[in-house]
Short mmCIF file of C-alpha atoms and ligand atoms in Angstrom, two decimals:
data_model
loop_
_atom_site.label_atom_id
_atom_site.label_comp_id
_atom_site.label_asym_id
_atom_site.label_seq_id
_atom_site.Cartn_x
_atom_site.Cartn_y
_atom_site.Cartn_z
CA UNK S 1 -21.42 27.34 -9.57
CA UNK S 2 -22.76 24.72 -7.26
CA UNK S 3 -26.37 23.88 -6.49
CA UNK S 4 -27.06 22.33 -3.11
CA UNK S 5 -30.31 20.38 -3.00
CA UNK S 6 -32.51 20.27 0.09
CA UNK S 7 -32.31 17.21 2.35
CA UNK S 8 -35.87 16.31 1.33
CA UNK S 9 -35.36 16.92 -2.42
CA UNK S 10 -36.72 14.10 -4.56
CA UNK S 11 -34.90 12.37 -7.43
CA UNK S 12 -37.35 14.17 -9.70
CA UNK S 13 -36.23 17.55 -8.30
CA UNK S 14 -32.59 16.57 -8.92
CA UNK S 15 -33.30 15.38 -12.46
CA UNK S 16 -35.19 18.59 -13.23
CA UNK S 17 -32.22 20.73 -12.17
CA UNK S 18 -29.83 18.54 -14.22
CA UNK S 19 -32.06 18.91 -17.29
CA UNK S 20 -32.15 22.66 -16.86
CA UNK S 21 -28.33 22.76 -16.71
CA UNK S 22 -28.15 20.70 -19.91
CA UNK S 23 -30.67 22.99 -21.63
CA UNK S 24 -28.33 25.87 -20.85
CA UNK S 25 -25.59 23.96 -22.70
CA UNK S 26 -23.59 22.95 -19.61
CA UNK S 27 -22.83 19.67 -17.89
CA UNK S 28 -24.40 18.73 -14.53
CA UNK S 29 -22.49 16.56 -12.04
CA UNK S 30 -24.84 15.29 -9.34
CA UNK S 31 -22.88 14.20 -6.26
CA UNK S 32 -25.01 12.41 -3.69
CA UNK S 33 -23.64 12.98 -0.19
CA UNK S 34 -24.46 11.58 3.24
CA UNK S 35 -27.11 14.26 3.85
CA UNK S 36 -27.85 15.93 0.57
CA UNK S 37 -27.04 15.97 -3.11
CA UNK S 38 -24.98 18.77 -4.61
CA UNK S 39 -24.86 19.42 -8.33
CA UNK S 40 -21.70 20.87 -9.85
CA UNK S 41 -21.85 22.64 -13.20
CA UNK S 42 -19.02 22.48 -15.73
CA UNK S 43 -18.63 23.61 -19.30
CA UNK S 44 -19.61 27.21 -18.55
CA UNK S 45 -17.01 29.70 -19.77
CA UNK S 46 -18.01 32.35 -17.22
CA UNK S 47 -20.38 32.95 -14.33
CA UNK S 48 -23.93 31.58 -14.59
CA UNK S 49 -26.89 33.74 -13.64
CA UNK S 50 -28.03 32.06 -10.42
CA UNK S 51 -31.53 33.61 -10.66
CA UNK S 52 -32.43 31.04 -13.32
CA UNK S 53 -32.53 28.34 -10.64
CA UNK S 54 -34.07 30.32 -7.81
CA UNK S 55 -37.64 29.09 -8.04
CA UNK S 56 -36.97 25.46 -8.80
CA UNK S 57 -38.32 23.00 -6.21
CA UNK S 58 -35.85 21.10 -4.04
CA UNK S 59 -33.01 23.63 -4.19
CA UNK S 60 -31.54 24.74 -0.86
CA UNK S 61 -28.78 27.05 -2.07
CA UNK S 62 -26.96 28.24 -5.16
CA UNK S 63 -23.30 28.84 -4.27
CA UNK S 64 -20.62 30.43 -6.43
CA UNK S 65 -17.51 28.22 -6.33
CA UNK S 66 -14.52 30.21 -5.14
CA UNK S 67 -11.77 27.78 -6.16
CA UNK S 68 -10.49 27.20 -9.70
CA UNK S 69 -11.62 23.58 -9.35
CA UNK S 70 -15.12 22.46 -8.52
CA UNK S 71 -15.66 18.72 -8.62
CA UNK S 72 -12.65 17.79 -6.49
CA UNK S 73 -13.67 20.22 -3.79
CA UNK S 74 -15.35 19.58 -0.45
CA UNK S 75 -17.55 22.58 -1.27
CA UNK S 76 -19.34 20.25 -3.68
CA UNK S 77 -19.05 17.05 -1.64
CA UNK S 78 -18.27 17.44 2.06
CA UNK S 79 -17.89 13.74 2.86
CA UNK S 80 -14.95 11.59 1.77
CA UNK S 81 -15.19 9.73 -1.52
CA UNK S 82 -14.90 5.97 -1.09
CA UNK S 83 -13.81 4.02 -4.13
CA UNK S 84 -14.76 0.35 -4.32
CA UNK S 85 -12.46 -2.01 -6.18
CA UNK S 86 -13.47 -5.65 -5.71
CA UNK S 87 -13.87 -5.98 -1.95
CA UNK S 88 -11.35 -3.19 -1.24
CA UNK S 89 -12.50 0.32 -0.32
CA UNK S 90 -10.09 3.20 -0.93
CA UNK S 91 -10.83 6.33 1.08
CA UNK S 92 -12.68 4.52 3.89
CA UNK S 93 -11.49 3.74 7.43
CA UNK S 94 -9.03 1.07 6.23
CA UNK S 95 -5.60 1.96 4.89
CA UNK S 96 -5.13 0.14 1.57
CA UNK S 97 -1.77 -1.23 0.43
CA UNK S 98 -0.91 -1.78 -3.24
CA UNK S 99 2.35 -3.60 -3.88
CA UNK S 100 4.29 -5.35 -6.60
CA UNK S 101 7.22 -4.89 -8.95
CA UNK S 102 7.91 -1.69 -10.85
CA UNK S 103 7.51 -3.59 -14.11
CA UNK S 104 6.02 -6.85 -15.31
CA UNK S 105 9.14 -8.61 -16.57
CA UNK S 106 7.91 -12.16 -17.13
CA UNK S 107 5.04 -14.39 -16.10
CA UNK S 108 7.18 -16.26 -13.54
CA UNK S 109 8.51 -13.07 -11.93
CA UNK S 110 5.05 -11.52 -11.76
CA UNK S 111 3.24 -14.55 -10.33
CA UNK S 112 6.02 -15.13 -7.79
CA UNK S 113 5.95 -11.54 -6.51
CA UNK S 114 2.14 -11.45 -6.52
CA UNK S 115 2.15 -14.47 -4.21
CA UNK S 116 4.70 -12.79 -1.92
CA UNK S 117 2.72 -9.57 -1.56
CA UNK S 118 -0.60 -11.40 -1.23
CA UNK S 119 0.66 -13.54 1.61
CA UNK S 120 2.11 -10.46 3.33
CA UNK S 121 -1.35 -8.88 3.22
CA UNK S 122 -1.28 -6.44 0.28
CA UNK S 123 -4.76 -5.53 -0.95
CA UNK S 124 -3.95 -4.77 -4.59
CA UNK S 125 -1.19 -5.84 -6.96
CA UNK S 126 0.83 -3.29 -8.96
CA UNK S 127 3.10 -3.76 -11.96
CA UNK S 128 3.79 -1.73 -15.07
CA UNK S 129 3.16 -3.22 -18.51
CA UNK S 130 3.71 0.13 -20.24
CA UNK S 131 6.71 1.90 -18.72
CA UNK S 132 7.38 5.61 -19.21
CA UNK S 133 11.19 5.62 -19.11
CA UNK S 134 13.53 8.59 -19.05
CA UNK S 135 15.76 6.91 -21.63
CA UNK S 136 14.40 5.47 -24.89
CA UNK S 137 16.97 2.67 -24.50
CA UNK S 138 15.61 1.47 -21.13
CA UNK S 139 13.12 -1.41 -20.84
CA UNK S 140 9.78 -0.07 -22.05
CA UNK S 141 7.55 -2.80 -20.65
CA UNK S 142 5.90 -5.89 -22.16
CA UNK S 143 2.80 -3.99 -23.31
CA UNK S 144 -0.29 -6.08 -24.00
CA UNK S 145 1.57 -9.27 -23.08
CA UNK S 146 2.27 -7.66 -19.69
CA UNK S 147 -1.42 -6.90 -19.20
CA UNK S 148 -2.26 -10.55 -19.90
CA UNK S 149 0.29 -11.62 -17.30
CA UNK S 150 -1.27 -9.21 -14.81
CA UNK S 151 -4.67 -10.75 -15.48
CA UNK S 152 -3.17 -14.15 -14.62
CA UNK S 153 -1.67 -12.69 -11.44
CA UNK S 154 -5.10 -11.39 -10.44
CA UNK S 155 -6.61 -14.80 -11.02
CA UNK S 156 -3.91 -16.54 -9.02
CA UNK S 157 -3.74 -14.07 -6.12
CA UNK S 158 -7.28 -12.72 -6.02
CA UNK S 159 -5.80 -9.22 -5.82
CA UNK S 160 -7.18 -6.45 -8.06
CA UNK S 161 -4.63 -4.93 -10.45
CA UNK S 162 -3.34 -1.38 -10.78
CA UNK S 163 -1.23 -0.62 -13.85
CA UNK S 164 -0.21 2.42 -15.84
CA UNK S 165 -1.54 3.77 -19.13
CA UNK S 166 0.91 6.06 -20.88
CA UNK S 167 -0.95 7.27 -23.95
CA UNK S 168 -4.11 7.18 -26.04
CA UNK S 169 -3.13 3.80 -27.42
CA UNK S 170 -2.51 2.01 -24.13
CA UNK S 171 -5.41 3.42 -22.12
CA UNK S 172 -8.06 1.32 -23.87
CA UNK S 173 -6.09 -1.87 -23.23
CA UNK S 174 -5.35 -0.91 -19.63
CA UNK S 175 -9.03 -0.13 -19.03
CA UNK S 176 -9.93 -3.58 -20.31
CA UNK S 177 -7.42 -5.53 -18.19
CA UNK S 178 -6.83 -3.46 -15.04
CA UNK S 179 -9.00 -2.70 -12.04
CA UNK S 180 -7.42 0.73 -11.57
CA UNK S 181 -5.86 2.82 -14.34
CA UNK S 182 -2.66 4.51 -13.19
CA UNK S 183 -1.61 7.81 -14.76
CA UNK S 184 2.02 8.58 -14.04
CA UNK S 185 3.79 11.67 -12.79
CA UNK S 186 5.10 12.45 -16.28
CA UNK S 187 1.57 12.47 -17.64
CA UNK S 188 -0.14 14.49 -14.90
CA UNK S 189 -0.65 17.36 -17.31
CA UNK S 190 -1.25 15.30 -20.44
CA UNK S 191 -4.69 16.82 -20.77
CA UNK S 192 -5.84 14.60 -23.65
CA UNK S 193 -4.92 11.50 -21.61
CA UNK S 194 -6.67 12.90 -18.53
CA UNK S 195 -9.82 13.41 -20.58
CA UNK S 196 -9.61 9.85 -21.95
CA UNK S 197 -9.27 8.55 -18.38
CA UNK S 198 -12.33 10.63 -17.55
CA UNK S 199 -14.32 8.67 -20.10
CA UNK S 200 -13.03 5.32 -18.84
CA UNK S 201 -15.17 3.13 -16.61
CA UNK S 202 -12.46 2.22 -14.11
CA UNK S 203 -11.08 4.22 -11.17
CA UNK S 204 -8.00 6.30 -11.91
CA UNK S 205 -4.86 6.53 -9.76
CA UNK S 206 -3.43 9.95 -10.57
CA UNK S 207 0.17 10.57 -9.60
CA UNK S 208 1.38 14.04 -8.76
CA UNK S 209 3.65 15.59 -11.38
CA UNK S 210 7.20 16.02 -10.17
CA UNK S 211 6.90 19.79 -10.07
CA UNK S 212 3.15 20.17 -9.66
CA UNK S 213 1.61 22.53 -7.13
CA UNK S 214 -1.44 21.44 -5.17
CA UNK S 215 -3.72 23.50 -7.44
CA UNK S 216 -2.21 21.93 -10.58
CA UNK S 217 -2.67 18.48 -9.04
CA UNK S 218 -6.32 19.22 -8.24
CA UNK S 219 -6.93 20.64 -11.71
CA UNK S 220 -5.52 17.48 -13.29
CA UNK S 221 -8.02 15.46 -11.21
CA UNK S 222 -10.70 17.95 -12.25
CA UNK S 223 -9.99 17.14 -15.93
CA UNK S 224 -10.78 13.48 -15.25
CA UNK S 225 -13.87 14.23 -13.19
CA UNK S 226 -15.22 16.82 -15.63
CA UNK S 227 -15.62 13.98 -18.13
CA UNK S 228 -17.80 12.06 -15.68
CA UNK S 229 -15.35 9.70 -13.94
CA UNK S 230 -15.50 10.65 -10.27
CA UNK S 231 -13.39 7.74 -9.00
CA UNK S 232 -10.03 9.46 -8.76
CA UNK S 233 -7.35 8.45 -6.26
CA UNK S 234 -4.59 11.02 -5.80
CA UNK S 235 -1.03 9.82 -5.22
CA UNK S 236 1.94 11.74 -3.80
CA UNK S 237 5.16 10.27 -5.29
CA UNK S 238 7.78 12.86 -4.48
CA UNK S 239 8.74 16.10 -6.15
CA UNK S 240 11.96 17.55 -7.58
CA UNK S 241 13.93 19.67 -5.14
CA UNK S 242 17.60 20.50 -4.60
CA UNK S 243 17.93 17.60 -2.16
CA UNK S 244 20.22 14.93 -3.56
CA UNK S 245 20.18 12.40 -0.71
CA UNK S 246 16.89 11.14 -2.11
CA UNK S 247 15.58 10.46 -5.65
CA UNK S 248 12.65 12.81 -5.02
CA UNK S 249 11.46 14.72 -1.97
CA UNK S 250 8.39 12.97 -0.60
CA UNK S 251 6.02 15.79 0.28
CA UNK S 252 3.90 14.26 3.02
CA UNK S 253 2.48 17.63 3.98
CA UNK S 254 0.32 17.39 0.88
CA UNK S 255 -1.78 14.68 2.57
CA UNK S 256 -3.43 16.97 5.17
CA UNK S 257 -3.46 19.76 2.56
CA UNK S 258 -5.51 17.56 0.21
CA UNK S 259 -7.78 16.34 3.00
CA UNK S 260 -8.66 19.89 3.96
CA UNK S 261 -9.81 20.91 0.49
CA UNK S 262 -10.85 17.73 -1.30
CA UNK S 263 -13.06 14.72 -0.69
CA UNK S 264 -10.83 12.52 -2.89
CA UNK S 265 -8.65 9.80 -1.34
CA UNK S 266 -4.89 10.32 -1.36
CA UNK S 267 -2.28 7.58 -1.17
CA UNK S 268 1.52 7.78 -0.99
CA UNK S 269 4.25 6.14 -3.09
CA UNK S 270 7.33 6.00 -0.84
CA UNK S 271 9.24 3.96 -3.47
CA UNK S 272 9.44 6.60 -6.21
CA UNK S 273 9.21 9.22 -3.47
CA UNK S 274 12.62 8.24 -2.10
CA UNK S 275 14.23 5.94 -4.67
CA UNK S 276 16.20 4.16 -1.93
CA UNK S 277 15.19 0.89 -0.30
CA UNK S 278 16.24 1.94 3.21
CA UNK S 279 13.91 4.93 3.16
CA UNK S 280 10.80 3.07 2.02
CA UNK S 281 9.67 1.54 5.33
CA UNK S 282 10.22 4.70 7.43
CA UNK S 283 8.36 6.86 4.92
CA UNK S 284 5.56 4.26 4.67
CA UNK S 285 5.07 4.46 8.43
CA UNK S 286 5.12 8.26 8.23
CA UNK S 287 2.52 8.18 5.43
CA UNK S 288 0.09 6.20 7.55
CA UNK S 289 0.77 8.50 10.50
CA UNK S 290 0.03 11.59 8.43
CA UNK S 291 -3.36 10.25 7.35
CA UNK S 292 -2.79 8.75 3.90
CA UNK S 293 -5.57 6.47 2.66
CA UNK S 294 -3.09 4.00 1.30
CA UNK S 295 0.35 3.18 -0.02
CA UNK S 296 1.75 1.92 -3.30
CA UNK S 297 5.04 0.10 -2.75
CA UNK S 298 7.49 -1.56 -5.12
CA UNK S 299 8.52 -5.09 -4.13
CA UNK S 300 10.93 -7.39 -5.98
CA UNK S 301 12.44 -10.71 -4.94
CA UNK S 302 15.55 -10.22 -7.11
CA UNK S 303 16.02 -6.45 -7.10
CA UNK S 304 19.57 -6.71 -8.43
CA UNK S 305 18.15 -8.27 -11.59
CA UNK S 306 15.11 -5.98 -11.87
CA UNK S 307 14.65 -4.32 -15.26
CA UNK S 308 13.62 -1.08 -13.57
CA UNK S 309 13.79 0.59 -10.16
CA UNK S 310 15.63 -2.28 -8.40
CA UNK S 311 17.35 0.03 -5.86
CA UNK S 312 14.01 1.14 -4.41
CA UNK S 313 12.31 -2.27 -4.32
CA UNK S 314 11.65 -3.85 -0.94
CA UNK S 315 12.46 -7.52 -0.57
CA UNK S 316 9.37 -9.65 0.15
CA UNK S 317 10.43 -10.32 3.77
CA UNK S 318 10.97 -6.59 4.45
CA UNK S 319 7.58 -5.88 2.92
CA UNK S 320 5.93 -8.49 5.16
CA UNK S 321 7.62 -6.96 8.20
CA UNK S 322 6.48 -3.48 7.16
CA UNK S 323 2.88 -4.68 6.77
CA UNK S 324 3.00 -6.03 10.30
CA UNK S 325 4.29 -2.68 11.61
CA UNK S 326 1.65 -0.76 9.70
CA UNK S 327 -1.12 -2.97 11.10
CA UNK S 328 0.04 -2.01 14.59
CA UNK S 329 0.58 1.65 13.74
CA UNK S 330 -2.72 2.38 11.96
CA UNK S 331 -4.96 2.18 15.07
CA UNK S 332 -2.95 5.01 16.67
CA UNK S 333 -4.37 7.32 13.99
CA UNK S 334 -7.84 5.70 14.17
CA UNK S 335 -7.37 3.66 11.00
CA UNK S 336 -6.88 -0.03 10.44
CA UNK S 337 -5.26 -2.35 7.95
CA UNK S 338 -7.11 -5.48 7.04
CA UNK S 339 -5.15 -8.50 8.33
CA UNK S 340 -3.57 -10.71 5.77
CA UNK S 341 -5.57 -13.85 4.94
CA UNK S 342 -2.53 -15.95 5.94
CA UNK S 343 -2.33 -14.59 9.49
C1 PEP J 401 5.55 3.74 -11.45
O1 PEP J 401 4.67 3.72 -10.58
O2 PEP J 401 6.14 2.72 -11.83
C2 PEP J 401 5.97 5.05 -11.99
C3 PEP J 401 6.59 5.14 -13.17
O3 PEP J 401 5.70 6.07 -11.18
P1 PEP J 401 5.83 7.68 -11.39
O4 PEP J 401 4.88 8.03 -12.50
O5 PEP J 401 5.40 8.21 -10.07
O6 PEP J 401 7.25 7.97 -11.71
MN1 MN J 402 8.98 2.20 -10.70
#
């Protein structure tokens, strides 16, 4: 159920409704919007008797929620969610670009690539310190040491950091060091991890599971939000299909599908989405054209020596060229990309 407050409702009216929800043993989620506040209710096993709220001051409407998810839905919050990370806004008019290597391999490699992507105009720096690998024999990441290197890269480049947490152990460390906590495709339905991310105080970048439907993707985001963390960025990264010309099938149609139902920002990962360097720039341009709020792109200056995902990494000069193209493309779809500080 969803309670829509009147435009002229006071904070006291809102607090009173929230207290009432708590007294009933449920959890209120007040979402201030451009015109009015809506309050979502979670924790209720079944329908709630709406009559209990009828006479409370400040309430405009009590609406039963028709979807299996509540907090991600535009029914609760009609206007887009904007997530502030440093001076970057994700979900606003500007398209945001996150870039960096798949994995933090060493301090030199990380600082070098951070400087490349910064000067090309990236807005955030990515790099995995904890790597979820298909094979237990593949490079698993530098762990805490990798997070410390990322912190140095942030200091040197001024770019906020996005990096992945893979389990209950790593999420606390990632929350401490990163600006955005990434949850990977393989963990999209790790419900315990989603709940932990929901209790974290940093925004969460949630990647779509490789066989997840839209509803499953939304419900994963709902897990995070139901714990009180409303700063969730969705990320399409390709799904498993029969197609074998590409590592995954990048499902760009999910961008308008998400926008129609949810207020959450959605970005696209054309690197994991295609797995092949030559497809990354075309699919990045397509992502901006289709209305994505941002991109997350793997860049490496020595991809042949990369410890993971070398074949899909853009070289720094190709990334810089792509940024330039995207800056020119974005205005066609009424968006913009902040110019690089070096241009
Ligand atoms: C990554 O971003 O490095 C990664 C492992 O992505 P995904 O979870 O989408 O495979
Ligand atoms: Mn990767």
